[in-house]
């Protein structure tokens, strides 16, 4: 078998993983490249769409009607989360954090910067950013049902990155890149639409982690067959080099999900099962203390660069 990332042809080790998010339990083969470590699906299913049910993305709660005061407080909190500016926001973030936005800090965003979010779904993250004053942002996702025009002016367009021609300061992929068939071509296109000195943020699950070593095919973020590529630190470095980027920084940002999700899969409990912690915490095989312990352990793993997901910051030369 030939690795689609580094091209190594070898007797790569193979694994069989089941579809466990929806609970279909059909089997899919993966191989782990001996050279670059990237875990990848052997055959890309021709009918991938059937693994994305109509309610895969949540649209219903993206634009809740909240009262103006709450909206203002959220705006301050999210400004702090994304930029570390706004002292009032710092306090609010401490009380009620928005962890999704903290991955943006190393990008050093300013409000006039042009940010493209690829594979953004309903665009929840962009809505937070837009409300915090970042209005030069756009979301695209070819798997959405249709274009979305939010009342505040944010647009989400139904298309892929290859249709994009404008120039951007930041192109980001929040847990979307691992779903894409064309890894090099996608990153190359991101390079081409970035201004010199611009950055790509890639947030993906990674096999350079305790969870993959410990749980193997029961690792919840393997997510067969939707995740086509589970990168290693080495295969990300390989991709960056192939496409002209410099890998500037890597931040592990995993959470308790890697434990409770994987332990459920070991017990043959799908993510969308009535016994799942995601569906009904009171029916799940974990008490509140156990979940807190998982969160503590996740923070320890992140500090040791062993969490099961990371944010990779790639710079286009200036
Ligand atoms: Zn490889």
Tab-separated table of C-alpha atoms and ligand atoms in Angstrom:
chain	number	residue	atom	x	y	z
A	1	UNK	CA	0.000	0.000	0.000
A	2	UNK	CA	1.138	3.510	-0.795
A	3	UNK	CA	0.874	6.288	1.784
A	4	UNK	CA	-1.124	9.203	0.319
A	5	UNK	CA	0.922	11.681	2.359
A	6	UNK	CA	4.585	10.692	2.044
A	7	UNK	CA	4.379	8.148	-0.791
A	8	UNK	CA	6.004	5.294	1.179
A	9	UNK	CA	5.132	1.895	-0.299
A	10	UNK	CA	5.371	-0.764	2.372
A	11	UNK	CA	3.588	-3.467	4.345
A	12	UNK	CA	1.923	-0.851	6.523
A	13	UNK	CA	0.129	-2.165	9.600
A	14	UNK	CA	-3.639	-2.371	9.098
A	15	UNK	CA	-6.566	-1.986	11.498
A	16	UNK	CA	-10.320	-2.522	11.297
A	17	UNK	CA	-12.548	0.125	12.877
A	18	UNK	CA	-16.337	0.260	13.155
A	19	UNK	CA	-18.710	3.173	12.538
A	20	UNK	CA	-19.689	4.004	16.125
A	21	UNK	CA	-20.917	7.593	16.129
A	22	UNK	CA	-24.288	6.707	14.635
A	23	UNK	CA	-24.007	3.053	15.682
A	24	UNK	CA	-24.080	1.549	12.174
A	25	UNK	CA	-21.135	-0.657	13.217
A	26	UNK	CA	-20.030	-1.446	9.652
A	27	UNK	CA	-16.291	-2.103	9.339
A	28	UNK	CA	-13.625	0.020	7.636
A	29	UNK	CA	-9.945	-0.762	7.140
A	30	UNK	CA	-7.189	1.724	7.925
A	31	UNK	CA	-3.415	1.533	7.583
A	32	UNK	CA	-0.714	3.324	9.555
A	33	UNK	CA	2.202	4.497	7.392
A	34	UNK	CA	5.487	2.992	8.590
A	35	UNK	CA	7.350	6.081	7.487
A	36	UNK	CA	5.306	9.180	8.404
A	37	UNK	CA	2.875	7.601	10.881
A	38	UNK	CA	-0.305	8.899	9.225
A	39	UNK	CA	-3.282	6.601	9.870
A	40	UNK	CA	-5.504	6.608	6.789
A	41	UNK	CA	-8.516	4.779	5.432
A	42	UNK	CA	-7.589	2.052	2.895
A	43	UNK	CA	-10.548	2.679	0.590
A	44	UNK	CA	-12.520	5.908	0.634
A	45	UNK	CA	-16.190	4.823	0.735
A	46	UNK	CA	-17.941	5.846	-2.512
A	47	UNK	CA	-21.076	6.638	-0.501
A	48	UNK	CA	-19.565	8.903	2.177
A	49	UNK	CA	-22.706	11.070	2.217
A	50	UNK	CA	-24.698	8.357	3.987
A	51	UNK	CA	-22.403	8.751	6.994
A	52	UNK	CA	-23.473	12.396	7.315
A	53	UNK	CA	-27.131	12.409	8.358
A	54	UNK	CA	-29.248	15.486	7.641
A	55	UNK	CA	-28.910	16.685	11.250
A	56	UNK	CA	-25.111	16.240	11.336
A	57	UNK	CA	-24.710	19.989	11.729
A	58	UNK	CA	-26.871	21.829	14.197
A	59	UNK	CA	-28.463	24.885	12.636
A	60	UNK	CA	-31.272	25.388	15.076
A	61	UNK	CA	-29.400	27.044	17.925
A	62	UNK	CA	-26.744	28.996	16.012
A	63	UNK	CA	-28.671	32.253	16.147
A	64	UNK	CA	-30.469	32.242	19.453
A	65	UNK	CA	-32.355	35.389	20.336
A	66	UNK	CA	-30.528	36.489	23.474
A	67	UNK	CA	-31.171	39.705	25.348
A	68	UNK	CA	-28.954	42.720	24.528
A	69	UNK	CA	-27.087	42.702	27.872
A	70	UNK	CA	-26.210	39.036	27.599
A	71	UNK	CA	-25.134	39.637	24.012
A	72	UNK	CA	-22.805	42.440	25.108
A	73	UNK	CA	-21.274	40.260	27.836
A	74	UNK	CA	-20.754	37.393	25.386
A	75	UNK	CA	-19.095	39.839	22.978
A	76	UNK	CA	-16.615	40.938	25.688
A	77	UNK	CA	-15.924	37.359	26.753
A	78	UNK	CA	-15.279	36.231	23.171
A	79	UNK	CA	-13.015	39.201	22.458
A	80	UNK	CA	-10.888	38.128	25.422
A	81	UNK	CA	-10.979	34.461	24.366
A	82	UNK	CA	-9.785	35.205	20.835
A	83	UNK	CA	-7.335	38.056	21.454
A	84	UNK	CA	-6.636	38.431	25.221
A	85	UNK	CA	-7.843	42.020	24.940
A	86	UNK	CA	-10.713	43.367	27.079
A	87	UNK	CA	-10.231	42.959	30.851
A	88	UNK	CA	-13.963	42.645	31.553
A	89	UNK	CA	-13.986	39.802	29.037
A	90	UNK	CA	-11.208	38.102	30.983
A	91	UNK	CA	-13.409	37.870	34.039
A	92	UNK	CA	-16.378	36.631	32.036
A	93	UNK	CA	-14.230	34.014	30.308
A	94	UNK	CA	-13.124	32.751	33.696
A	95	UNK	CA	-16.761	32.278	34.754
A	96	UNK	CA	-18.008	30.857	31.459
A	97	UNK	CA	-15.190	30.035	29.004
A	98	UNK	CA	-15.422	29.747	25.220
A	99	UNK	CA	-12.621	27.254	24.610
A	100	UNK	CA	-13.109	27.076	20.850
A	101	UNK	CA	-11.877	30.639	20.497
A	102	UNK	CA	-8.713	30.207	22.566
A	103	UNK	CA	-7.106	28.263	19.688
A	104	UNK	CA	-7.131	31.555	17.746
A	105	UNK	CA	-4.809	33.433	20.113
A	106	UNK	CA	-1.496	32.486	18.463
A	107	UNK	CA	-2.883	33.968	15.201
A	108	UNK	CA	-2.774	37.416	16.856
A	109	UNK	CA	-5.997	38.445	15.124
A	110	UNK	CA	-6.946	42.077	14.759
A	111	UNK	CA	-10.433	43.156	13.797
A	112	UNK	CA	-9.634	44.164	10.227
A	113	UNK	CA	-8.025	40.829	9.330
A	114	UNK	CA	-9.591	38.649	6.663
A	115	UNK	CA	-10.360	35.169	8.005
A	116	UNK	CA	-11.724	32.232	5.986
A	117	UNK	CA	-13.156	29.255	7.902
A	118	UNK	CA	-13.182	26.136	5.697
A	119	UNK	CA	-15.684	23.419	6.597
A	120	UNK	CA	-17.364	25.652	9.158
A	121	UNK	CA	-20.767	23.895	9.216
A	122	UNK	CA	-23.370	26.300	10.564
A	123	UNK	CA	-20.594	28.742	11.490
A	124	UNK	CA	-20.978	28.913	15.296
A	125	UNK	CA	-17.341	29.929	15.790
A	126	UNK	CA	-17.561	32.645	13.127
A	127	UNK	CA	-20.762	33.961	14.701
A	128	UNK	CA	-18.887	34.430	17.995
A	129	UNK	CA	-16.055	36.170	16.160
A	130	UNK	CA	-18.416	38.343	14.132
A	131	UNK	CA	-20.309	39.407	17.251
A	132	UNK	CA	-16.951	40.277	18.863
A	133	UNK	CA	-16.290	42.709	16.012
A	134	UNK	CA	-14.377	40.622	13.480
A	135	UNK	CA	-16.470	41.366	10.407
A	136	UNK	CA	-13.977	40.489	7.629
A	137	UNK	CA	-14.736	36.786	8.029
A	138	UNK	CA	-16.377	34.239	5.739
A	139	UNK	CA	-17.347	30.592	6.186
A	140	UNK	CA	-17.544	27.989	3.442
A	141	UNK	CA	-18.751	24.411	3.652
A	142	UNK	CA	-19.684	22.281	0.639
A	143	UNK	CA	-21.671	19.879	2.845
A	144	UNK	CA	-24.174	22.484	4.039
A	145	UNK	CA	-27.688	22.276	2.629
A	146	UNK	CA	-27.602	25.858	1.334
A	147	UNK	CA	-26.016	29.287	1.828
A	148	UNK	CA	-26.731	30.895	5.208
A	149	UNK	CA	-27.168	34.669	5.694
A	150	UNK	CA	-27.238	35.614	9.373
A	151	UNK	CA	-29.119	38.718	10.464
A	152	UNK	CA	-25.925	40.388	11.697
A	153	UNK	CA	-24.373	40.162	8.209
A	154	UNK	CA	-22.258	36.997	8.502
A	155	UNK	CA	-22.406	34.802	5.406
A	156	UNK	CA	-21.785	31.058	5.145
A	157	UNK	CA	-21.507	29.832	1.557
A	158	UNK	CA	-22.082	26.321	0.283
A	159	UNK	CA	-18.864	25.626	-1.649
A	160	UNK	CA	-15.350	24.249	-1.216
A	161	UNK	CA	-11.935	25.912	-0.971
A	162	UNK	CA	-11.087	25.297	-4.642
A	163	UNK	CA	-13.731	27.839	-5.677
A	164	UNK	CA	-12.059	30.558	-3.554
A	165	UNK	CA	-10.029	33.273	-5.285
A	166	UNK	CA	-9.885	36.162	-2.782
A	167	UNK	CA	-6.781	36.778	-0.623
A	168	UNK	CA	-6.868	36.038	3.108
A	169	UNK	CA	-4.800	36.694	6.229
A	170	UNK	CA	-5.899	33.467	7.896
A	171	UNK	CA	-7.387	30.244	6.525
A	172	UNK	CA	-8.581	27.904	9.242
A	173	UNK	CA	-9.856	24.349	9.456
A	174	UNK	CA	-11.511	23.410	12.764
A	175	UNK	CA	-11.877	19.643	12.674
A	176	UNK	CA	-12.757	19.644	8.988
A	177	UNK	CA	-9.420	18.822	7.305
A	178	UNK	CA	-9.473	15.160	8.378
A	179	UNK	CA	-12.729	14.715	6.421
A	180	UNK	CA	-11.237	15.852	3.111
A	181	UNK	CA	-10.043	13.470	0.381
A	182	UNK	CA	-7.402	15.800	-1.106
A	183	UNK	CA	-4.910	16.638	1.650
A	184	UNK	CA	-1.981	18.173	-0.287
A	185	UNK	CA	-4.198	19.872	-2.889
A	186	UNK	CA	-6.353	21.444	-0.170
A	187	UNK	CA	-3.361	22.792	1.726
A	188	UNK	CA	-1.776	23.993	-1.530
A	189	UNK	CA	-4.953	25.885	-2.365
A	190	UNK	CA	-4.930	27.416	1.131
A	191	UNK	CA	-1.352	28.540	0.445
A	192	UNK	CA	-2.342	30.091	-2.879
A	193	UNK	CA	-5.170	32.180	-1.400
A	194	UNK	CA	-3.109	33.394	1.576
A	195	UNK	CA	-1.357	36.738	1.584
A	196	UNK	CA	2.434	36.514	2.090
A	197	UNK	CA	3.063	35.978	5.806
A	198	UNK	CA	-0.478	34.623	6.267
A	199	UNK	CA	-1.326	31.639	8.414
A	200	UNK	CA	-3.224	28.369	8.249
A	201	UNK	CA	-4.704	26.991	11.446
A	202	UNK	CA	-5.256	23.240	11.262
A	203	UNK	CA	-7.134	21.734	14.216
A	204	UNK	CA	-7.264	17.963	13.843
A	205	UNK	CA	-7.245	14.755	15.893
A	206	UNK	CA	-3.802	13.170	16.036
A	207	UNK	CA	-2.339	9.679	16.386
A	208	UNK	CA	0.664	11.246	18.138
A	209	UNK	CA	-1.315	10.737	21.326
A	210	UNK	CA	-1.945	8.592	24.360
A	211	UNK	CA	-5.515	7.879	23.221
A	212	UNK	CA	-4.516	6.187	19.944
A	213	UNK	CA	-1.796	4.186	21.717
A	214	UNK	CA	-4.133	3.170	24.528
A	215	UNK	CA	-7.530	2.690	22.871
A	216	UNK	CA	-6.477	1.697	19.327
A	217	UNK	CA	-9.481	1.139	17.036
A	218	UNK	CA	-11.825	2.115	19.909
A	219	UNK	CA	-10.319	5.615	19.958
A	220	UNK	CA	-13.372	7.878	19.622
A	221	UNK	CA	-11.696	10.403	17.316
A	222	UNK	CA	-10.745	7.749	14.769
A	223	UNK	CA	-14.418	8.179	13.788
A	224	UNK	CA	-14.535	5.664	10.928
A	225	UNK	CA	-15.247	6.245	8.121
A	226	UNK	CA	-15.748	10.037	8.303
A	227	UNK	CA	-12.137	10.703	9.307
A	228	UNK	CA	-10.082	9.733	6.273
A	229	UNK	CA	-6.721	10.854	7.721
A	230	UNK	CA	-5.490	10.813	11.313
A	231	UNK	CA	-2.224	12.678	11.149
A	232	UNK	CA	0.913	12.295	13.216
A	233	UNK	CA	3.113	15.266	14.084
A	234	UNK	CA	5.517	13.926	11.455
A	235	UNK	CA	2.915	13.676	8.664
A	236	UNK	CA	1.749	17.242	9.374
A	237	UNK	CA	5.364	18.400	9.103
A	238	UNK	CA	5.631	16.461	5.833
A	239	UNK	CA	2.484	18.137	4.425
A	240	UNK	CA	3.720	21.572	5.497
A	241	UNK	CA	7.040	21.041	3.770
A	242	UNK	CA	5.399	19.748	0.575
A	243	UNK	CA	3.194	22.826	0.312
A	244	UNK	CA	5.710	25.535	1.262
A	245	UNK	CA	4.566	26.240	4.831
A	246	UNK	CA	6.603	26.428	8.018
A	247	UNK	CA	5.088	24.688	11.032
A	248	UNK	CA	5.461	27.478	13.554
A	249	UNK	CA	3.666	26.155	16.598
A	250	UNK	CA	1.711	23.119	17.830
A	251	UNK	CA	-0.772	23.318	20.698
A	252	UNK	CA	-2.492	20.240	22.072
A	253	UNK	CA	-6.092	21.028	23.010
A	254	UNK	CA	-7.736	17.693	23.816
A	255	UNK	CA	-10.464	17.257	26.427
A	256	UNK	CA	-12.361	14.623	28.444
A	257	UNK	CA	-14.111	13.345	25.290
A	258	UNK	CA	-11.074	11.211	24.365
A	259	UNK	CA	-11.661	9.146	27.518
A	260	UNK	CA	-15.401	8.848	27.925
A	261	UNK	CA	-15.996	8.482	24.164
A	262	UNK	CA	-13.332	5.802	23.748
A	263	UNK	CA	-14.394	3.916	26.892
A	264	UNK	CA	-17.960	3.870	25.571
A	265	UNK	CA	-16.762	2.420	22.256
A	266	UNK	CA	-14.854	-0.269	24.162
A	267	UNK	CA	-18.182	-1.118	25.807
A	268	UNK	CA	-19.939	-1.107	22.410
A	269	UNK	CA	-21.923	2.063	23.255
A	270	UNK	CA	-22.217	4.383	20.221
A	271	UNK	CA	-22.015	8.158	20.659
A	272	UNK	CA	-25.700	8.571	19.755
A	273	UNK	CA	-26.939	5.757	22.008
A	274	UNK	CA	-29.442	6.296	24.864
A	275	UNK	CA	-26.683	5.095	27.268
A	276	UNK	CA	-24.166	7.622	25.882
A	277	UNK	CA	-22.815	10.476	27.991
A	278	UNK	CA	-23.463	12.693	24.944
A	279	UNK	CA	-27.171	11.807	24.942
A	280	UNK	CA	-28.122	11.195	28.577
A	281	UNK	CA	-25.314	11.734	31.132
A	282	UNK	CA	-27.467	10.173	33.872
A	283	UNK	CA	-27.566	6.857	31.940
A	284	UNK	CA	-23.856	6.836	31.070
A	285	UNK	CA	-21.358	4.526	32.794
A	286	UNK	CA	-19.489	7.493	34.371
A	287	UNK	CA	-20.269	9.626	37.416
A	288	UNK	CA	-19.492	13.342	37.606
A	289	UNK	CA	-16.217	12.779	39.479
A	290	UNK	CA	-14.989	10.398	36.771
A	291	UNK	CA	-15.694	13.009	34.081
A	292	UNK	CA	-13.779	15.635	36.096
A	293	UNK	CA	-10.873	13.203	36.399
A	294	UNK	CA	-10.932	12.714	32.610
A	295	UNK	CA	-10.727	16.495	32.140
A	296	UNK	CA	-7.765	16.748	34.525
A	297	UNK	CA	-6.005	13.901	32.737
A	298	UNK	CA	-6.658	15.598	29.363
A	299	UNK	CA	-4.947	18.777	30.591
A	300	UNK	CA	-1.956	16.735	31.751
A	301	UNK	CA	-1.731	15.001	28.380
A	302	UNK	CA	-1.923	18.331	26.544
A	303	UNK	CA	0.969	19.670	28.606
A	304	UNK	CA	2.954	16.527	27.755
A	305	UNK	CA	2.089	16.859	24.016
A	306	UNK	CA	0.110	13.611	24.189
A	307	UNK	CA	-3.497	14.811	23.896
A	308	UNK	CA	-5.592	13.342	21.084
A	309	UNK	CA	-6.075	16.590	19.167
A	310	UNK	CA	-3.922	19.569	18.365
A	311	UNK	CA	-3.845	22.951	16.656
A	312	UNK	CA	-1.092	23.322	14.074
A	313	UNK	CA	-0.074	26.852	13.035
A	314	UNK	CA	1.440	26.982	9.548
A	315	UNK	CA	3.032	30.157	8.172
A	316	UNK	CA	3.343	31.129	4.517
A	317	UNK	CA	6.687	32.912	4.038
A	318	UNK	CA	6.371	36.702	4.026
B	1	LIG	ZN1	3.492	8.159	5.018
